CSV table of C-alpha atoms and ligand atoms in Angstrom, one decimal:
chain,number,residue,atom,x,y,z
Q,236,MET,CA,-4.9,-27.9,10.6
Q,237,LYS,CA,-2.3,-25.2,11.4
Q,238,VAL,CA,-3.1,-21.6,10.6
Q,239,LEU,CA,-0.2,-19.2,10.9
Q,240,ALA,CA,-0.7,-15.5,11.1
Q,241,VAL,CA,2.0,-12.9,10.9
Q,242,LEU,CA,0.7,-9.7,12.4
Q,243,TYR,CA,2.2,-6.6,14.1
Q,244,ASN,CA,2.6,-6.1,17.8
Q,245,GLY,CA,0.0,-3.7,19.2
Q,246,PHE,CA,1.4,-3.7,22.8
Q,247,LYS,CA,-0.5,-1.3,25.2
Q,248,ALA,CA,-2.6,0.2,22.4
Q,249,ALA,CA,-4.0,-3.2,21.4
Q,250,ILE,CA,-4.9,-4.0,25.0
Q,251,GLU,CA,-6.6,-0.7,25.5
Q,252,GLU,CA,-8.3,-0.7,22.0
Q,253,PRO,CA,-9.7,-4.1,21.0
Q,254,ARG,CA,-10.7,-2.7,17.6
Q,255,LEU,CA,-7.0,-2.9,16.7
Q,256,LEU,CA,-7.8,-6.3,15.2
Q,257,GLY,CA,-4.8,-6.6,13.0
Q,258,THR,CA,-2.4,-7.0,15.9
Q,259,VAL,CA,-0.8,-10.0,17.5
Q,260,GLU,CA,-2.8,-9.3,20.7
Q,261,ASN,CA,-6.3,-9.2,19.0
Q,262,LYS,CA,-5.6,-11.9,16.4
Q,263,LEU,CA,-8.0,-10.6,13.8
Q,264,GLY,CA,-10.8,-11.6,16.2
Q,265,MET,CA,-10.5,-15.2,15.0
Q,266,ASP,CA,-8.8,-17.1,17.8
Q,267,LYS,CA,-12.0,-18.4,19.6
Q,268,TRP,CA,-13.6,-19.3,16.3
Q,269,LEU,CA,-10.6,-21.3,15.0
Q,270,ALA,CA,-10.2,-23.0,18.3
Q,271,SER,CA,-13.9,-24.0,18.4
Q,272,ARG,CA,-13.3,-25.7,15.0
Q,273,GLY,CA,-10.3,-27.5,16.4
Q,274,HIS,CA,-7.6,-25.7,14.5
Q,275,GLU,CA,-4.2,-24.7,15.7
Q,276,PHE,CA,-3.8,-20.9,15.3
Q,277,VAL,CA,-0.2,-19.6,15.7
Q,278,VAL,CA,0.0,-15.8,15.7
Q,279,THR,CA,3.4,-14.0,15.7
Q,280,SER,CA,5.1,-10.8,14.8
Q,281,SER,CA,8.5,-12.6,14.5
Q,282,LYS,CA,9.0,-12.7,10.7
Q,283,ASP,CA,12.5,-12.1,9.6
Q,284,GLY,CA,15.4,-14.5,9.4
Q,285,PRO,CA,15.9,-18.3,9.9
Q,286,LYS,CA,15.2,-18.1,13.6
Q,287,SER,CA,11.9,-16.3,13.2
Q,288,ASP,CA,8.6,-17.9,14.2
Q,289,PHE,CA,7.5,-17.4,10.6
Q,290,GLU,CA,10.2,-19.6,9.2
Q,291,LYS,CA,9.7,-22.1,12.0
Q,292,HIS,CA,6.0,-22.6,11.6
Q,293,ILE,CA,5.7,-22.1,7.8
Q,294,VAL,CA,7.1,-25.7,7.3
Q,295,ASP,CA,3.8,-27.3,8.4
Q,296,ALA,CA,1.2,-24.6,8.2
Q,297,GLU,CA,-1.7,-25.1,5.8
Q,298,VAL,CA,-3.0,-21.5,5.8
Q,299,LEU,CA,-0.8,-18.4,6.0
Q,300,ILE,CA,-2.4,-15.1,7.0
Q,301,THR,CA,-0.2,-12.0,6.5
Q,302,THR,CA,-0.7,-8.2,6.3
Q,303,PRO,CA,1.0,-5.7,4.1
Q,304,PHE,CA,1.6,-3.5,7.2
Q,305,HIS,CA,4.1,-5.9,8.8
Q,306,PRO,CA,4.8,-8.2,5.9
Q,307,GLY,CA,5.9,-11.7,6.3
Q,308,TYR,CA,8.0,-12.1,3.1
Q,309,LEU,CA,7.1,-15.5,1.6
Q,310,THR,CA,10.0,-16.1,-0.8
Q,311,ARG,CA,10.2,-19.0,-3.3
Q,312,GLU,CA,12.8,-20.6,-1.1
Q,313,LEU,CA,10.5,-20.5,1.9
Q,314,MET,CA,7.6,-21.8,-0.2
Q,315,GLU,CA,9.7,-24.8,-1.1
Q,316,LYS,CA,10.0,-25.6,2.6
Q,317,ALA,CA,6.2,-25.1,3.2
Q,318,LYS,CA,5.1,-28.5,2.2
Q,319,ASN,CA,1.5,-28.2,3.6
Q,320,LEU,CA,0.8,-24.7,2.5
Q,321,LYS,CA,-2.4,-24.4,0.4
Q,322,ILE,CA,-3.6,-20.8,0.8
Q,323,CYS,CA,-2.1,-17.4,1.7
Q,324,ILE,CA,-4.6,-14.8,2.8
Q,325,THR,CA,-3.6,-11.1,2.8
Q,326,ALA,CA,-5.5,-9.3,5.5
Q,327,GLY,CA,-5.7,-6.1,3.5
Q,328,VAL,CA,-4.9,-5.3,-0.1
Q,329,GLY,CA,-1.5,-5.8,-1.8
Q,330,SER,CA,0.1,-9.3,-1.9
Q,331,ASP,CA,3.5,-8.4,-3.3
Q,332,HIS,CA,5.2,-9.7,-0.1
Q,333,ILE,CA,4.3,-13.2,-1.4
Q,334,ASP,CA,6.3,-14.4,-4.4
Q,335,LEU,CA,3.3,-14.7,-6.7
Q,336,ASN,CA,5.1,-16.4,-9.5
Q,337,ALA,CA,6.4,-19.0,-7.1
Q,338,ALA,CA,2.8,-19.4,-5.7
Q,339,VAL,CA,1.6,-20.2,-9.3
Q,340,ASP,CA,4.4,-22.8,-9.6
Q,341,HIS,CA,3.6,-24.4,-6.3
Q,342,LYS,CA,-0.2,-24.3,-6.8
Q,343,ILE,CA,-0.6,-22.2,-3.6
Q,344,GLN,CA,-3.6,-19.9,-3.8
Q,345,VAL,CA,-3.2,-16.2,-2.8
Q,346,LEU,CA,-6.2,-14.2,-1.9
Q,347,GLU,CA,-6.7,-10.7,-0.5
Q,348,VAL,CA,-9.6,-8.7,0.9
Q,349,SER,CA,-10.1,-6.6,-2.2
Q,350,GLY,CA,-11.6,-3.3,-1.6
Q,351,SER,CA,-11.4,-3.5,2.2
Q,352,ASN,CA,-9.3,-0.5,2.7
Q,353,VAL,CA,-9.3,1.4,-0.6
Q,354,THR,CA,-11.4,4.3,0.7
Q,355,SER,CA,-9.0,4.6,3.7
Q,356,VAL,CA,-6.0,4.8,1.4
Q,357,ALA,CA,-7.7,7.2,-1.0
Q,358,GLU,CA,-8.4,9.6,1.8
Q,359,HIS,CA,-4.8,9.4,3.0
Q,360,ALA,CA,-3.5,10.1,-0.5
Q,361,VAL,CA,-5.7,13.2,-0.8
Q,362,MET,CA,-4.7,14.3,2.6
Q,363,SER,CA,-1.0,13.8,1.7
Q,364,MET,CA,-1.4,16.0,-1.5
Q,365,LEU,CA,-3.0,18.7,0.6
Q,366,LEU,CA,-0.3,18.6,3.3
Q,367,LEU,CA,2.5,18.8,0.7
Q,368,VAL,CA,0.9,21.4,-1.6
Q,369,ARG,CA,-0.1,23.6,1.3
Q,370,ASN,CA,3.3,23.1,3.0
Q,371,PHE,CA,1.6,22.0,6.2
Q,372,VAL,CA,4.3,20.0,8.0
Q,373,PRO,CA,6.9,22.8,8.3
Q,374,ALA,CA,4.1,25.2,9.3
Q,375,HIS,CA,3.1,22.9,12.1
Q,376,GLU,CA,6.7,22.3,13.2
Q,377,MET,CA,7.2,26.1,13.3
Q,378,ILE,CA,4.3,26.4,15.7
Q,379,GLU,CA,5.6,23.6,18.0
Q,380,ARG,CA,9.0,25.3,18.0
Q,381,GLY,CA,7.4,28.5,19.3
Q,382,ASP,CA,8.2,30.5,16.1
Q,383,TRP,CA,5.9,32.5,13.8
Q,384,GLN,CA,7.2,33.6,10.4
Q,385,VAL,CA,4.4,33.3,7.8
Q,386,SER,CA,6.6,34.2,4.8
Q,387,ASP,CA,8.9,31.2,5.4
Q,388,ILE,CA,5.9,28.9,5.0
Q,389,ALA,CA,3.8,30.9,2.4
Q,390,ARG,CA,6.8,31.0,0.0
Q,391,ASN,CA,6.3,27.4,-0.7
Q,392,ALA,CA,2.5,27.0,-0.2
Q,393,PHE,CA,0.0,26.6,-3.1
Q,394,ASP,CA,-3.6,25.4,-3.8
Q,395,ILE,CA,-4.7,22.2,-5.3
Q,396,GLU,CA,-7.2,24.1,-7.4
Q,397,GLY,CA,-5.9,24.6,-10.9
Q,398,LYS,CA,-3.3,21.9,-10.8
Q,399,THR,CA,-2.8,19.0,-13.2
Q,400,ILE,CA,-3.0,15.8,-11.2
Q,401,GLY,CA,-2.2,12.3,-12.5
Q,402,THR,CA,-2.4,8.8,-11.1
Q,403,ILE,CA,-0.2,5.8,-12.1
Q,404,GLY,CA,-2.8,3.1,-11.8
Q,405,ALA,CA,-6.5,3.8,-11.9
Q,406,GLY,CA,-8.0,0.8,-10.1
Q,407,ARG,CA,-10.1,1.0,-6.9
Q,408,ILE,CA,-7.8,3.4,-5.1
Q,409,GLY,CA,-6.7,5.5,-8.1
Q,410,TYR,CA,-10.3,6.0,-9.2
Q,411,ARG,CA,-11.4,6.9,-5.7
Q,412,ILE,CA,-8.6,9.5,-5.4
Q,413,MET,CA,-9.8,11.1,-8.6
Q,414,GLN,CA,-13.4,11.1,-7.3
Q,415,ARG,CA,-12.3,12.9,-4.2
Q,416,LEU,CA,-10.1,15.4,-6.1
Q,417,LEU,CA,-12.9,16.5,-8.5
Q,418,PRO,CA,-14.5,19.0,-6.0
Q,419,PHE,CA,-11.1,20.8,-5.6
Q,420,ASN,CA,-11.4,21.9,-9.3
Q,421,PRO,CA,-8.1,20.7,-10.6
Q,422,LYS,CA,-7.0,21.9,-14.1
Q,423,GLU,CA,-7.0,18.3,-15.3
Q,424,LEU,CA,-7.1,14.8,-14.0
Q,425,LEU,CA,-5.0,12.3,-15.9
Q,426,TYR,CA,-4.3,8.6,-15.5
Q,427,TYR,CA,-1.9,6.0,-16.9
Q,428,ASP,CA,-3.0,2.3,-16.7
Q,429,TYR,CA,-2.9,-0.6,-19.1
Q,430,HIS,CA,-6.6,-1.1,-18.2
Q,431,GLU,CA,-8.9,1.5,-19.6
Q,432,ILE,CA,-11.6,3.0,-17.3
Q,433,PRO,CA,-15.1,2.5,-18.8
Q,434,PRO,CA,-16.2,5.7,-20.6
Q,435,GLU,CA,-19.0,6.5,-18.2
Q,436,ALA,CA,-16.7,6.2,-15.2
Q,437,GLU,CA,-14.1,8.3,-17.0
Q,438,SER,CA,-16.6,11.1,-17.7
Q,439,ALA,CA,-18.0,10.9,-14.2
Q,440,VAL,CA,-14.6,12.2,-12.9
Q,441,ASN,CA,-13.7,14.1,-16.1
Q,442,CYS,CA,-10.3,12.4,-16.4
Q,443,ASN,CA,-8.2,11.6,-19.5
Q,444,ARG,CA,-6.0,8.6,-20.2
Q,445,VAL,CA,-2.4,9.0,-21.4
Q,446,GLY,CA,-0.4,6.4,-23.3
Q,447,THR,CA,2.8,6.3,-21.3
Q,448,VAL,CA,4.0,6.9,-17.8
Q,449,GLU,CA,6.5,9.5,-19.1
Q,450,GLU,CA,3.6,11.4,-20.8
Q,451,LEU,CA,1.8,11.4,-17.5
Q,452,VAL,CA,4.6,12.7,-15.2
Q,453,SER,CA,5.8,15.3,-17.7
Q,454,GLN,CA,2.4,17.0,-17.6
Q,455,CYS,CA,1.5,16.8,-13.9
Q,456,ASP,CA,2.0,19.1,-11.0
Q,457,ILE,CA,1.0,16.3,-8.6
Q,458,VAL,CA,1.6,12.6,-9.3
Q,459,THR,CA,0.2,9.8,-7.2
Q,460,VAL,CA,1.1,6.1,-7.4
Q,461,ASN,CA,-1.7,3.6,-7.1
Q,462,CYS,CA,-0.6,0.4,-8.9
Q,463,PRO,CA,0.6,-2.8,-7.3
Q,464,LEU,CA,4.2,-3.7,-6.9
Q,465,HIS,CA,5.2,-6.3,-9.5
Q,466,GLU,CA,8.0,-7.0,-12.0
Q,467,GLY,CA,6.8,-4.2,-14.2
Q,468,THR,CA,6.6,-1.5,-11.5
Q,469,ARG,CA,9.5,-2.3,-9.1
Q,470,GLY,CA,11.9,0.7,-9.3
Q,471,MET,CA,9.8,2.3,-11.9
Q,472,ILE,CA,10.2,5.8,-10.4
Q,473,ASN,CA,14.0,6.1,-10.8
Q,474,ASP,CA,16.5,8.9,-11.6
Q,475,HIS,CA,15.5,8.8,-15.2
Q,476,LEU,CA,11.7,9.0,-14.7
Q,477,LEU,CA,12.1,11.7,-12.0
Q,478,SER,CA,14.1,13.8,-14.5
Q,479,THR,CA,11.1,13.8,-16.8
Q,480,PHE,CA,8.7,15.1,-14.0
Q,481,LYS,CA,7.8,18.8,-14.2
Q,482,PRO,CA,10.4,20.6,-12.0
Q,483,GLY,CA,9.0,21.2,-8.6
Q,484,ALA,CA,6.2,18.5,-8.8
Q,485,TRP,CA,4.8,16.7,-5.8
Q,486,LEU,CA,4.7,12.9,-5.6
Q,487,VAL,CA,2.4,10.9,-3.3
Q,488,ASN,CA,2.9,7.1,-3.1
Q,489,THR,CA,0.6,5.1,-0.8
Q,490,ALA,CA,1.0,2.0,-3.1
Q,491,ARG,CA,4.3,0.4,-2.3
Q,492,GLY,CA,7.7,1.9,-1.4
Q,493,ALA,CA,9.7,-0.3,-3.8
Q,494,ILE,CA,7.9,1.2,-6.8
Q,495,CYS,CA,10.3,4.1,-6.2
Q,496,ASP,CA,14.1,4.0,-6.0
Q,497,GLU,CA,14.6,5.3,-2.4
Q,498,HIS,CA,17.8,7.2,-3.2
Q,499,ALA,CA,16.6,8.7,-6.4
Q,500,VAL,CA,13.6,10.1,-4.6
Q,501,ALA,CA,15.8,11.6,-1.8
Q,502,ARG,CA,18.1,13.1,-4.4
Q,503,ALA,CA,15.2,14.6,-6.4
Q,504,LEU,CA,13.7,16.1,-3.2
Q,505,ALA,CA,17.1,17.5,-2.1
Q,506,SER,CA,17.7,19.1,-5.6
Q,507,GLY,CA,14.1,20.6,-5.7
Q,508,GLN,CA,13.2,18.5,-8.8
Q,509,LEU,CA,10.5,17.2,-6.5
Q,510,ARG,CA,9.0,19.8,-4.2
Q,511,GLY,CA,7.6,17.1,-1.9
Q,512,TYR,CA,7.2,13.4,-1.4
Q,513,ALA,CA,4.6,11.8,0.9
Q,514,GLY,CA,3.3,8.3,1.6
Q,515,ASP,CA,3.2,5.6,4.1
Q,516,VAL,CA,4.8,2.7,2.3
Q,517,TRP,CA,8.5,1.8,2.5
Q,518,ASN,CA,10.7,-0.6,0.5
Q,519,VAL,CA,11.6,-2.4,3.8
Q,520,GLN,CA,9.1,-2.5,6.7
Q,521,PRO,CA,9.6,-1.6,9.5
Q,522,ALA,CA,11.9,1.0,7.9
Q,523,PRO,CA,15.4,1.2,9.4
Q,524,LYS,CA,16.2,4.2,11.6
Q,525,ASP,CA,18.6,5.6,9.0
Q,526,HIS,CA,16.2,5.2,6.0
Q,527,PRO,CA,16.7,8.4,3.8
Q,528,TRP,CA,12.9,8.9,3.6
Q,529,ARG,CA,12.7,9.6,7.3
Q,530,SER,CA,14.7,12.8,7.1
Q,531,MET,CA,14.9,13.9,3.4
Q,532,LYS,CA,13.9,17.5,2.8
Q,533,ASN,CA,13.5,19.9,-0.1
Q,534,PRO,CA,15.9,22.9,-0.4
Q,535,LEU,CA,13.6,25.0,1.8
Q,536,GLY,CA,13.6,22.4,4.6
Q,537,GLY,CA,10.1,20.9,3.9
Q,538,GLY,CA,8.4,18.5,1.5
Q,539,ASN,CA,8.5,15.4,3.6
Q,540,GLY,CA,5.1,13.8,4.4
Q,541,MET,CA,6.2,10.3,5.3
Q,542,VAL,CA,4.4,8.3,8.0
Q,543,PRO,CA,4.5,4.6,9.0
Q,544,HIS,CA,2.4,2.2,7.0
Q,545,TYR,CA,-1.1,2.9,8.4
Q,546,SER,CA,-3.3,4.5,5.7
Q,547,GLY,CA,-5.1,1.2,5.1
Q,548,THR,CA,-5.2,0.1,8.7
Q,549,THR,CA,-7.6,2.6,10.3
Q,550,LEU,CA,-10.0,1.1,12.8
Q,551,ASP,CA,-12.7,1.2,10.1
Q,552,ALA,CA,-10.5,-0.6,7.7
Q,553,GLN,CA,-9.4,-3.2,10.3
Q,554,ALA,CA,-13.0,-4.2,10.9
Q,555,ARG,CA,-13.5,-4.7,7.1
Q,556,TYR,CA,-10.3,-6.7,6.5
Q,557,ALA,CA,-10.7,-8.8,9.6
Q,558,ALA,CA,-14.2,-9.8,8.5
Q,559,GLY,CA,-13.0,-10.4,4.9
Q,560,THR,CA,-10.1,-12.6,6.1
Q,561,ARG,CA,-12.5,-14.7,8.1
Q,562,SER,CA,-14.9,-15.1,5.3
Q,563,ILE,CA,-12.1,-16.2,2.9
Q,564,LEU,CA,-10.9,-18.7,5.5
Q,565,GLN,CA,-14.5,-19.9,6.1
Q,566,ASN,CA,-15.0,-20.5,2.4
Q,567,TYR,CA,-11.7,-22.4,2.3
Q,568,LEU,CA,-12.6,-24.6,5.3
Q,569,ASP,CA,-16.1,-25.2,4.0
Q,570,GLY,CA,-14.9,-26.0,0.4
Q,571,LYS,CA,-17.0,-23.1,-1.0
Q,572,PRO,CA,-16.0,-21.0,-3.9
Q,573,GLN,CA,-14.2,-17.7,-3.2
Q,574,VAL,CA,-15.4,-14.3,-4.3
Q,575,HIS,CA,-13.6,-13.9,-7.6
Q,576,GLN,CA,-12.3,-10.4,-7.0
Q,577,ASN,CA,-10.4,-11.6,-4.0
Q,578,VAL,CA,-8.4,-14.2,-5.8
Q,579,ILE,CA,-4.9,-13.0,-6.9
Q,580,VAL,CA,-3.5,-16.4,-7.7
Q,581,GLY,CA,-5.8,-19.4,-8.1
Q,582,THR,CA,-4.6,-22.9,-8.3
Q,583,GLY,CA,-1.7,-22.7,-10.7
Q,584,LYS,CA,-2.6,-19.4,-12.4
Q,585,TYR,CA,-3.1,-15.7,-11.9
Q,586,GLU,CA,-6.7,-14.7,-11.6
Q,587,THR,CA,-6.1,-11.0,-11.5
Q,588,THR,CA,-4.7,-8.8,-14.3
Q,589,SER,CA,-3.6,-6.1,-11.8
Q,590,TYR,CA,-0.2,-7.5,-11.1
Q,591,GLY,CA,1.0,-7.1,-14.7
Q,592,ILE,CA,-0.5,-9.1,-17.6
Q,593,HIS,CA,0.2,-12.8,-17.3
O,261,NAD,N1,-0.9,2.0,1.9
O,261,NAD,C1,-1.8,1.1,2.2
O,261,NAD,O1,-2.2,0.9,3.3
O,261,NAD,C2,-2.4,0.3,1.0
O,261,NAD,C3,-3.6,-0.3,1.2
O,261,NAD,C4,-4.3,-0.9,0.1
O,261,NAD,C5,-3.6,-1.0,-1.1
O,261,NAD,N2,-2.4,-0.5,-1.2
O,261,NAD,C6,-1.6,-0.6,-2.5
O,261,NAD,O2,-2.4,0.0,-3.6
O,261,NAD,C7,-2.4,-1.0,-4.7
O,261,NAD,C8,-3.6,-0.7,-5.5
O,261,NAD,O3,-4.8,-1.1,-4.8
O,261,NAD,P1,-6.2,-1.1,-5.6
O,261,NAD,O4,-7.1,-1.7,-4.6
O,261,NAD,O5,-6.4,0.2,-6.3
O,261,NAD,O6,-5.8,-2.2,-6.7
O,261,NAD,P2,-6.6,-2.5,-8.1
O,261,NAD,O7,-6.2,-3.9,-8.5
O,261,NAD,O8,-8.0,-2.2,-8.0
O,261,NAD,O9,-5.9,-1.4,-9.1
O,261,NAD,C9,-4.6,-1.5,-9.5
O,261,NAD,C10,-4.5,-0.9,-10.9
O,261,NAD,O10,-3.1,-0.7,-11.2
O,261,NAD,C11,-3.0,-1.0,-12.5
O,261,NAD,N3,-1.6,-1.3,-12.9
O,261,NAD,C12,-0.9,-2.4,-12.7
O,261,NAD,N4,0.4,-2.2,-13.2
O,261,NAD,C13,0.5,-1.0,-13.7
O,261,NAD,C14,1.5,-0.3,-14.3
O,261,NAD,N5,2.7,-0.8,-14.6
O,261,NAD,N6,1.2,1.0,-14.7
O,261,NAD,C15,0.0,1.5,-14.5
O,261,NAD,N7,-1.0,0.9,-13.9
O,261,NAD,C16,-0.8,-0.4,-13.5
O,261,NAD,C17,-3.9,-2.1,-12.8
O,261,NAD,O11,-4.2,-2.3,-14.2
O,261,NAD,C18,-5.1,-1.7,-11.9
O,261,NAD,O12,-6.0,-1.0,-12.7
O,261,NAD,C19,-2.3,-2.3,-4.0
O,261,NAD,O13,-1.8,-3.3,-4.9
O,261,NAD,C20,-1.4,-2.1,-2.8
O,261,NAD,O14,0.0,-2.2,-3.2
O,261,NAD,C21,-1.8,0.2,-0.2
């Protein structure tokens, strides 16, 4: 059996740090195990275009392993060429780089390691709120430059305490963010999700549900995006929705870059309609050198908290998603049932209701 994995190159770091399991070099720690079972394991970072290893090997692979950090985009067209493909495993959380509707049609299962990095992402989202609201990045840059002018930083620095904060999507990550924000004494925690949080969980974080995304963003000082990318969320944060935000709000998106219109966000930041934007996810990964989110700024020269996609790939998270990927593959090889919460698309149908209601 051929198992194809598309991972990112770790280069020197991966050789020096074997816990960088999600890299081409360290192969999710699965190469010896798969070889001992007699399987062919092809691991590559070459993922884009007809000459890529991905397109070359997908034609006869039975198992595809990808990560959201260096996504191998499995389109409907590629799926049609992938005659042997039975199962796609996402080493991590978020399988939007696989055409899920096409996977349903082709009876290809899609699984992810649910929960494996949700705490890692929740921590990053809270950190991003803090660094935006407290105007941290320009303050640090000032220090590196050798300057010292407190008023230039303090004129745009605030506290999280007393702010209204809302999450679009209140699943594993969205809920964990609210749990972590509670001790900061926000004025109010709000969420918008078509799934209702159970009443006891809602009262544990003292949050309130609102009926529409517009209702959420118009009330919030800080908005955070924590829903998957699917037909109903692609481009959701566009010029129109941004115009309904409270002027000067902060936006944190560690979910998926394409949920936001990249140019609309850059425009809103430049005009001051957004005071800040932070996150680690981009509509194209790796992001091109001239991507507007690399250099966009608010009118005071700050408000950009963008980093490469790494919030969910801390070393702690890598240990969890590597183990989870192996256990999904082991179940597949042994013909055992999968843990239901990991199944995004089962054979011929969606098993999750997180990617829109199907
Ligand atoms: N940056 C990273 O490294 C990283 C890591 C893990 C996950 N993620 C992203 O975060 C997403 C959420 O992860 P999770 O574990 O919390 O998933 P989850 O399935 O537990 O929760 C997602 C929630 O979003 C809700 N939702 C779906 N569509 C919505 C919409 N249109 N409006 C409002 N809510 C909607 C769902 O009902 C669900 O409650 C993932 O799909 C992935 O894209 C990013």
